[in-house]
Amino acid sequence: MTGPESEGKQVRRAVCPGSFDPITNGHLDIIARASSLYDEVYVAVMINQSKKGLFEIEERIDLIHQVTAEYGNVRVESFHGLLVDFCKQREIPAIVKGLRAVSDFDYELQMAQMNNGLSGVETLFIPTNPTYSFLSSSLVKEVATWGGDVAHLVPPLVLDALRDRLTQH
Ligand code: PNS
């Protein structure tokens, strides 16, 4: 065994949660930056049964696996339930989220305070790279659905998956 655990040090873990339907370059930028700050980063694909996505959960996980493999310390899992329970079960003390704009802040602050009140887990915000400050999975899907160019907004693998999926529909 190598790494912090073998040296008797505590492993610093964080989670990047989301729907990731599909993962975008904005998500990837935050995951990459979290992976350079923590020993282990979990990407938690949260299951919301009331929201039918474009991609199945397993497809989302597979895409995230492939595009984060180069970081070497990113694990990808799905979860159904409260994010704080995901954190508790894996001894994760920190949630890392990207903040795109002030408009994100109100809801993110509510969730951060709720999660901290529920279990003491901390939320850390990383300012989104301005290149991606307008970016969301929903917009990518909408633009791609109508034939708009999203090649600069998602990893090439995701672009292929989007093209496949949208030509099937
Ligand atoms: O990518 P999204 O859809 O904006 O991500 C939102 C997500 C999944 C991070 C958020 O809805 C969440 O944490 N859901 C898990 C359920 C939960 O813990 N809800 C209470 C939040 S205070």
PDB file of N, CA and C in Angstrom, residues 22-100:
ATOM      1  N   PRO A  22     -25.213  15.297 -19.196  1.00  0.00           N
ATOM      2  CA  PRO A  22     -23.971  14.568 -18.909  1.00  0.00           C
ATOM      3  C   PRO A  22     -22.935  15.510 -18.267  1.00  0.00           C
ATOM      4  N   ILE A  23     -21.760  14.945 -17.955  1.00  0.00           N
ATOM      5  CA  ILE A  23     -20.652  15.759 -17.434  1.00  0.00           C
ATOM      6  C   ILE A  23     -20.221  16.760 -18.515  1.00  0.00           C
ATOM      7  N   THR A  24     -19.924  17.992 -18.075  1.00  0.00           N
ATOM      8  CA  THR A  24     -19.465  19.041 -19.010  1.00  0.00           C
ATOM      9  C   THR A  24     -18.023  19.435 -18.664  1.00  0.00           C
ATOM     10  N   ASN A  25     -17.458  20.297 -19.500  1.00  0.00           N
ATOM     11  CA  ASN A  25     -16.111  20.800 -19.198  1.00  0.00           C
ATOM     12  C   ASN A  25     -16.102  21.624 -17.909  1.00  0.00           C
ATOM     13  N   GLY A  26     -17.239  22.228 -17.586  1.00  0.00           N
ATOM     14  CA  GLY A  26     -17.333  22.994 -16.331  1.00  0.00           C
ATOM     15  C   GLY A  26     -17.204  22.072 -15.127  1.00  0.00           C
ATOM     16  N   HIS A  27     -17.940  20.945 -15.151  1.00  0.00           N
ATOM     17  CA  HIS A  27     -17.819  19.951 -14.064  1.00  0.00           C
ATOM     18  C   HIS A  27     -16.382  19.444 -13.971  1.00  0.00           C
ATOM     19  N   LEU A  28     -15.849  19.130 -15.152  1.00  0.00           N
ATOM     20  CA  LEU A  28     -14.524  18.500 -15.189  1.00  0.00           C
ATOM     21  C   LEU A  28     -13.455  19.434 -14.609  1.00  0.00           C
ATOM     22  N   ASP A  29     -13.607  20.712 -14.888  1.00  0.00           N
ATOM     23  CA  ASP A  29     -12.668  21.708 -14.355  1.00  0.00           C
ATOM     24  C   ASP A  29     -12.700  21.695 -12.816  1.00  0.00           C
ATOM     25  N   ILE A  30     -13.888  21.624 -12.243  1.00  0.00           N
ATOM     26  CA  ILE A  30     -14.000  21.618 -10.767  1.00  0.00           C
ATOM     27  C   ILE A  30     -13.430  20.308 -10.202  1.00  0.00           C
ATOM     28  N   ILE A  31     -13.749  19.181 -10.849  1.00  0.00           N
ATOM     29  CA  ILE A  31     -13.248  17.880 -10.369  1.00  0.00           C
ATOM     30  C   ILE A  31     -11.718  17.857 -10.437  1.00  0.00           C
ATOM     31  N   ALA A  32     -11.165  18.377 -11.524  1.00  0.00           N
ATOM     32  CA  ALA A  32      -9.701  18.395 -11.678  1.00  0.00           C
ATOM     33  C   ALA A  32      -9.057  19.237 -10.579  1.00  0.00           C
ATOM     34  N   ARG A  33      -9.663  20.378 -10.300  1.00  0.00           N
ATOM     35  CA  ARG A  33      -9.082  21.260  -9.272  1.00  0.00           C
ATOM     36  C   ARG A  33      -9.230  20.639  -7.887  1.00  0.00           C
ATOM     37  N   ALA A  34     -10.370  19.975  -7.640  1.00  0.00           N
ATOM     38  CA  ALA A  34     -10.535  19.275  -6.352  1.00  0.00           C
ATOM     39  C   ALA A  34      -9.519  18.140  -6.238  1.00  0.00           C
ATOM     40  N   SER A  35      -9.254  17.465  -7.342  1.00  0.00           N
ATOM     41  CA  SER A  35      -8.343  16.303  -7.275  1.00  0.00           C
ATOM     42  C   SER A  35      -6.910  16.736  -6.980  1.00  0.00           C
ATOM     43  N   SER A  36      -6.598  18.011  -7.266  1.00  0.00           N
ATOM     44  CA  SER A  36      -5.244  18.462  -6.918  1.00  0.00           C
ATOM     45  C   SER A  36      -5.169  18.954  -5.462  1.00  0.00           C
ATOM     46  N   LEU A  37      -6.324  19.135  -4.837  1.00  0.00           N
ATOM     47  CA  LEU A  37      -6.340  19.631  -3.445  1.00  0.00           C
ATOM     48  C   LEU A  37      -6.531  18.514  -2.422  1.00  0.00           C
ATOM     49  N   TYR A  38      -7.132  17.401  -2.847  1.00  0.00           N
ATOM     50  CA  TYR A  38      -7.468  16.302  -1.930  1.00  0.00           C
ATOM     51  C   TYR A  38      -6.773  15.014  -2.360  1.00  0.00           C
ATOM     52  N   ASP A  39      -6.615  14.091  -1.388  1.00  0.00           N
ATOM     53  CA  ASP A  39      -6.013  12.786  -1.712  1.00  0.00           C
ATOM     54  C   ASP A  39      -6.960  11.951  -2.567  1.00  0.00           C
ATOM     55  N   GLU A  40      -8.253  11.978  -2.175  1.00  0.00           N
ATOM     56  CA  GLU A  40      -9.264  11.189  -2.904  1.00  0.00           C
ATOM     57  C   GLU A  40     -10.479  12.058  -3.173  1.00  0.00           C
ATOM     58  N   VAL A  41     -10.931  12.043  -4.402  1.00  0.00           N
ATOM     59  CA  VAL A  41     -12.156  12.779  -4.736  1.00  0.00           C
ATOM     60  C   VAL A  41     -13.199  11.785  -5.227  1.00  0.00           C
ATOM     61  N   TYR A  42     -14.364  11.817  -4.585  1.00  0.00           N
ATOM     62  CA  TYR A  42     -15.498  11.020  -5.043  1.00  0.00           C
ATOM     63  C   TYR A  42     -16.370  11.897  -5.922  1.00  0.00           C
ATOM     64  N   VAL A  43     -16.756  11.368  -7.053  1.00  0.00           N
ATOM     65  CA  VAL A  43     -17.798  12.040  -7.837  1.00  0.00           C
ATOM     66  C   VAL A  43     -19.072  11.257  -7.547  1.00  0.00           C
ATOM     67  N   ALA A  44     -20.047  11.924  -6.942  1.00  0.00           N
ATOM     68  CA  ALA A  44     -21.297  11.251  -6.572  1.00  0.00           C
ATOM     69  C   ALA A  44     -22.381  11.632  -7.573  1.00  0.00           C
ATOM     70  N   VAL A  45     -22.822  10.644  -8.319  1.00  0.00           N
ATOM     71  CA  VAL A  45     -23.910  10.867  -9.273  1.00  0.00           C
ATOM     72  C   VAL A  45     -25.208  10.614  -8.508  1.00  0.00           C
ATOM     73  N   MET A  46     -25.879  11.690  -8.122  1.00  0.00           N
ATOM     74  CA  MET A  46     -27.047  11.557  -7.267  1.00  0.00           C
ATOM     75  C   MET A  46     -28.267  11.151  -8.118  1.00  0.00           C
ATOM     76  N   ILE A  47     -28.964  10.137  -7.650  1.00  0.00           N
ATOM     77  CA  ILE A  47     -30.118   9.615  -8.398  1.00  0.00           C
ATOM     78  C   ILE A  47     -31.377  10.368  -7.972  1.00  0.00           C
ATOM     79  N   ASN A  48     -32.032  10.961  -8.948  1.00  0.00           N
ATOM     80  CA  ASN A  48     -33.292  11.660  -8.676  1.00  0.00           C
ATOM     81  C   ASN A  48     -34.370  10.970  -9.503  1.00  0.00           C
ATOM     82  N   GLN A  49     -35.163  10.120  -8.810  1.00  0.00           N
ATOM     83  CA  GLN A  49     -36.115   9.291  -9.556  1.00  0.00           C
ATOM     84  C   GLN A  49     -37.229  10.090 -10.216  1.00  0.00           C
ATOM     85  N   SER A  50     -37.437  11.319  -9.747  1.00  0.00           N
ATOM     86  CA  SER A  50     -38.521  12.109 -10.346  1.00  0.00           C
ATOM     87  C   SER A  50     -38.047  12.834 -11.611  1.00  0.00           C
ATOM     88  N   LYS A  51     -36.746  12.734 -11.912  1.00  0.00           N
ATOM     89  CA  LYS A  51     -36.217  13.429 -13.092  1.00  0.00           C
ATOM     90  C   LYS A  51     -35.619  12.420 -14.059  1.00  0.00           C
ATOM     91  N   LYS A  52     -36.296  12.196 -15.185  1.00  0.00           N
ATOM     92  CA  LYS A  52     -35.751  11.257 -16.178  1.00  0.00           C
ATOM     93  C   LYS A  52     -34.664  11.993 -16.964  1.00  0.00           C
ATOM     94  N   GLY A  53     -33.469  11.437 -16.950  1.00  0.00           N
ATOM     95  CA  GLY A  53     -32.379  12.104 -17.638  1.00  0.00           C
ATOM     96  C   GLY A  53     -32.256  11.662 -19.092  1.00  0.00           C
ATOM     97  N   LEU A  54     -31.340  12.308 -19.799  1.00  0.00           N
ATOM     98  CA  LEU A  54     -31.042  11.879 -21.178  1.00  0.00           C
ATOM     99  C   LEU A  54     -30.212  10.595 -21.133  1.00  0.00           C
ATOM    100  N   PHE A  55     -29.283  10.537 -20.159  1.00  0.00           N
ATOM    101  CA  PHE A  55     -28.430   9.357 -20.011  1.00  0.00           C
ATOM    102  C   PHE A  55     -28.818   8.579 -18.751  1.00  0.00           C
ATOM    103  N   GLU A  56     -28.736   7.249 -18.855  1.00  0.00           N
ATOM    104  CA  GLU A  56     -28.944   6.393 -17.678  1.00  0.00           C
ATOM    105  C   GLU A  56     -27.796   6.646 -16.701  1.00  0.00           C
ATOM    106  N   ILE A  57     -28.047   6.331 -15.438  1.00  0.00           N
ATOM    107  CA  ILE A  57     -27.025   6.572 -14.395  1.00  0.00           C
ATOM    108  C   ILE A  57     -25.723   5.846 -14.742  1.00  0.00           C
ATOM    109  N   GLU A  58     -25.839   4.591 -15.203  1.00  0.00           N
ATOM    110  CA  GLU A  58     -24.626   3.817 -15.519  1.00  0.00           C
ATOM    111  C   GLU A  58     -23.847   4.450 -16.673  1.00  0.00           C
ATOM    112  N   GLU A  59     -24.564   5.031 -17.624  1.00  0.00           N
ATOM    113  CA  GLU A  59     -23.886   5.711 -18.747  1.00  0.00           C
ATOM    114  C   GLU A  59     -23.150   6.954 -18.244  1.00  0.00           C
ATOM    115  N   ARG A  60     -23.790   7.693 -17.349  1.00  0.00           N
ATOM    116  CA  ARG A  60     -23.151   8.902 -16.801  1.00  0.00           C
ATOM    117  C   ARG A  60     -21.875   8.520 -16.051  1.00  0.00           C
ATOM    118  N   ILE A  61     -21.981   7.443 -15.267  1.00  0.00           N
ATOM    119  CA  ILE A  61     -20.821   6.986 -14.485  1.00  0.00           C
ATOM    120  C   ILE A  61     -19.691   6.576 -15.417  1.00  0.00           C
ATOM    121  N   ASP A  62     -20.044   5.854 -16.460  1.00  0.00           N
ATOM    122  CA  ASP A  62     -19.036   5.374 -17.399  1.00  0.00           C
ATOM    123  C   ASP A  62     -18.309   6.555 -18.064  1.00  0.00           C
ATOM    124  N   LEU A  63     -19.064   7.569 -18.482  1.00  0.00           N
ATOM    125  CA  LEU A  63     -18.438   8.742 -19.117  1.00  0.00           C
ATOM    126  C   LEU A  63     -17.518   9.457 -18.116  1.00  0.00           C
ATOM    127  N   ILE A  64     -17.998   9.613 -16.890  1.00  0.00           N
ATOM    128  CA  ILE A  64     -17.184  10.330 -15.881  1.00  0.00           C
ATOM    129  C   ILE A  64     -15.901   9.540 -15.603  1.00  0.00           C
ATOM    130  N   HIS A  65     -16.041   8.208 -15.463  1.00  0.00           N
ATOM    131  CA  HIS A  65     -14.867   7.348 -15.257  1.00  0.00           C
ATOM    132  C   HIS A  65     -13.807   7.622 -16.304  1.00  0.00           C
ATOM    133  N   GLN A  66     -14.263   7.594 -17.542  1.00  0.00           N
ATOM    134  CA  GLN A  66     -13.306   7.710 -18.653  1.00  0.00           C
ATOM    135  C   GLN A  66     -12.637   9.083 -18.686  1.00  0.00           C
ATOM    136  N   VAL A  67     -13.415  10.137 -18.439  1.00  0.00           N
ATOM    137  CA  VAL A  67     -12.818  11.477 -18.586  1.00  0.00           C
ATOM    138  C   VAL A  67     -12.045  11.922 -17.343  1.00  0.00           C
ATOM    139  N   THR A  68     -12.164  11.168 -16.238  1.00  0.00           N
ATOM    140  CA  THR A  68     -11.402  11.546 -15.034  1.00  0.00           C
ATOM    141  C   THR A  68     -10.260  10.565 -14.751  1.00  0.00           C
ATOM    142  N   ALA A  69     -10.126   9.537 -15.600  1.00  0.00           N
ATOM    143  CA  ALA A  69      -9.136   8.476 -15.326  1.00  0.00           C
ATOM    144  C   ALA A  69      -7.730   9.046 -15.174  1.00  0.00           C
ATOM    145  N   GLU A  70      -7.427  10.095 -15.950  1.00  0.00           N
ATOM    146  CA  GLU A  70      -6.048  10.630 -15.934  1.00  0.00           C
ATOM    147  C   GLU A  70      -5.669  11.246 -14.584  1.00  0.00           C
ATOM    148  N   TYR A  71      -6.641  11.605 -13.762  1.00  0.00           N
ATOM    149  CA  TYR A  71      -6.294  12.248 -12.485  1.00  0.00           C
ATOM    150  C   TYR A  71      -5.767  11.251 -11.457  1.00  0.00           C
ATOM    151  N   GLY A  72      -6.201   9.994 -11.566  1.00  0.00           N
ATOM    152  CA  GLY A  72      -5.642   8.954 -10.717  1.00  0.00           C
ATOM    153  C   GLY A  72      -6.194   8.869  -9.304  1.00  0.00           C
ATOM    154  N   ASN A  73      -6.932   9.860  -8.835  1.00  0.00           N
ATOM    155  CA  ASN A  73      -7.458   9.800  -7.462  1.00  0.00           C
ATOM    156  C   ASN A  73      -8.957  10.112  -7.411  1.00  0.00           C
ATOM    157  N   VAL A  74      -9.637   9.850  -8.532  1.00  0.00           N
ATOM    158  CA  VAL A  74     -11.077  10.148  -8.599  1.00  0.00           C
ATOM    159  C   VAL A  74     -11.872   8.851  -8.657  1.00  0.00           C
ATOM    160  N   ARG A  75     -12.848   8.721  -7.762  1.00  0.00           N
ATOM    161  CA  ARG A  75     -13.743   7.558  -7.764  1.00  0.00           C
ATOM    162  C   ARG A  75     -15.138   8.023  -8.122  1.00  0.00           C
ATOM    163  N   VAL A  76     -15.849   7.207  -8.841  1.00  0.00           N
ATOM    164  CA  VAL A  76     -17.185   7.615  -9.296  1.00  0.00           C
ATOM    165  C   VAL A  76     -18.221   6.625  -8.780  1.00  0.00           C
ATOM    166  N   GLU A  77     -19.254   7.147  -8.118  1.00  0.00           N
ATOM    167  CA  GLU A  77     -20.299   6.271  -7.590  1.00  0.00           C
ATOM    168  C   GLU A  77     -21.658   6.942  -7.730  1.00  0.00           C
ATOM    169  N   SER A  78     -22.688   6.121  -7.810  1.00  0.00           N
ATOM    170  CA  SER A  78     -24.033   6.707  -7.781  1.00  0.00           C
ATOM    171  C   SER A  78     -24.563   6.609  -6.359  1.00  0.00           C
ATOM    172  N   PHE A  79     -25.581   7.422  -6.072  1.00  0.00           N
ATOM    173  CA  PHE A  79     -26.158   7.361  -4.727  1.00  0.00           C
ATOM    174  C   PHE A  79     -27.603   7.811  -4.776  1.00  0.00           C
ATOM    175  N   HIS A  80     -28.424   7.101  -4.010  1.00  0.00           N
ATOM    176  CA  HIS A  80     -29.828   7.440  -3.895  1.00  0.00           C
ATOM    177  C   HIS A  80     -30.071   7.791  -2.450  1.00  0.00           C
ATOM    178  N   GLY A  81     -30.356   9.047  -2.182  1.00  0.00           N
ATOM    179  CA  GLY A  81     -30.569   9.443  -0.789  1.00  0.00           C
ATOM    180  C   GLY A  81     -29.957  10.798  -0.540  1.00  0.00           C
ATOM    181  N   LEU A  82     -29.682  11.047   0.733  1.00  0.00           N
ATOM    182  CA  LEU A  82     -29.114  12.342   1.111  1.00  0.00           C
ATOM    183  C   LEU A  82     -27.605  12.344   0.909  1.00  0.00           C
ATOM    184  N   LEU A  83     -27.107  13.457   0.414  1.00  0.00           N
ATOM    185  CA  LEU A  83     -25.665  13.582   0.193  1.00  0.00           C
ATOM    186  C   LEU A  83     -24.894  13.415   1.507  1.00  0.00           C
ATOM    187  N   VAL A  84     -25.471  13.901   2.599  1.00  0.00           N
ATOM    188  CA  VAL A  84     -24.762  13.782   3.886  1.00  0.00           C
ATOM    189  C   VAL A  84     -24.582  12.309   4.287  1.00  0.00           C
ATOM    190  N   ASP A  85     -25.521  11.449   3.871  1.00  0.00           N
ATOM    191  CA  ASP A  85     -25.368  10.015   4.188  1.00  0.00           C
ATOM    192  C   ASP A  85     -24.276   9.386   3.335  1.00  0.00           C
ATOM    193  N   PHE A  86     -24.200   9.816   2.069  1.00  0.00           N
ATOM    194  CA  PHE A  86     -23.093   9.368   1.202  1.00  0.00           C
ATOM    195  C   PHE A  86     -21.760   9.725   1.888  1.00  0.00           C
ATOM    196  N   CYS A  87     -21.690  10.955   2.393  1.00  0.00           N
ATOM    197  CA  CYS A  87     -20.451  11.435   3.035  1.00  0.00           C
ATOM    198  C   CYS A  87     -20.146  10.631   4.305  1.00  0.00           C
ATOM    199  N   LYS A  88     -21.180  10.418   5.109  1.00  0.00           N
ATOM    200  CA  LYS A  88     -20.989   9.713   6.385  1.00  0.00           C
ATOM    201  C   LYS A  88     -20.460   8.297   6.141  1.00  0.00           C
ATOM    202  N   GLN A  89     -21.069   7.609   5.170  1.00  0.00           N
ATOM    203  CA  GLN A  89     -20.695   6.213   4.904  1.00  0.00           C
ATOM    204  C   GLN A  89     -19.261   6.072   4.408  1.00  0.00           C
ATOM    205  N   ARG A  90     -18.726   7.134   3.824  1.00  0.00           N
ATOM    206  CA  ARG A  90     -17.361   7.049   3.260  1.00  0.00           C
ATOM    207  C   ARG A  90     -16.354   7.924   3.992  1.00  0.00           C
ATOM    208  N   GLU A  91     -16.762   8.462   5.128  1.00  0.00           N
ATOM    209  CA  GLU A  91     -15.902   9.348   5.930  1.00  0.00           C
ATOM    210  C   GLU A  91     -15.357  10.508   5.101  1.00  0.00           C
ATOM    211  N   ILE A  92     -16.278  11.184   4.448  1.00  0.00           N
ATOM    212  CA  ILE A  92     -15.919  12.354   3.623  1.00  0.00           C
ATOM    213  C   ILE A  92     -16.353  13.614   4.377  1.00  0.00           C
ATOM    214  N   PRO A  93     -15.410  14.473   4.761  1.00  0.00           N
ATOM    215  CA  PRO A  93     -15.797  15.660   5.539  1.00  0.00           C
ATOM    216  C   PRO A  93     -16.119  16.895   4.701  1.00  0.00           C
ATOM    217  N   ALA A  94     -15.864  16.823   3.378  1.00  0.00           N
ATOM    218  CA  ALA A  94     -16.007  18.047   2.587  1.00  0.00           C
ATOM    219  C   ALA A  94     -16.722  17.808   1.263  1.00  0.00           C
ATOM    220  N   ILE A  95     -17.637  18.730   0.939  1.00  0.00           N
ATOM    221  CA  ILE A  95     -18.315  18.752  -0.357  1.00  0.00           C
ATOM    222  C   ILE A  95     -17.674  19.888  -1.147  1.00  0.00           C
ATOM    223  N   VAL A  96     -17.280  19.615  -2.391  1.00  0.00           N
ATOM    224  CA  VAL A  96     -16.699  20.669  -3.224  1.00  0.00           C
ATOM    225  C   VAL A  96     -17.659  20.967  -4.375  1.00  0.00           C
ATOM    226  N   LYS A  97     -17.975  22.249  -4.517  1.00  0.00           N
ATOM    227  CA  LYS A  97     -18.909  22.653  -5.579  1.00  0.00           C
ATOM    228  C   LYS A  97     -18.343  23.835  -6.340  1.00  0.00           C
ATOM    229  N   GLY A  98     -18.699  23.932  -7.609  1.00  0.00           N
ATOM    230  CA  GLY A  98     -18.334  25.105  -8.405  1.00  0.00           C
ATOM    231  C   GLY A  98     -19.404  26.167  -8.244  1.00  0.00           C
ATOM    232  N   LEU A  99     -18.985  27.417  -8.199  1.00  0.00           N
ATOM    233  CA  LEU A  99     -19.936  28.538  -8.191  1.00  0.00           C
ATOM    234  C   LEU A  99     -19.751  29.297  -9.492  1.00  0.00           C
ATOM    235  N   ARG A 100     -20.801  29.311 -10.317  1.00  0.00           N
ATOM    236  CA  ARG A 100     -20.675  29.952 -11.629  1.00  0.00           C
ATOM    237  C   ARG A 100     -20.921  31.450 -11.556  1.00  0.00           C
TER     238      ARG A 100
END
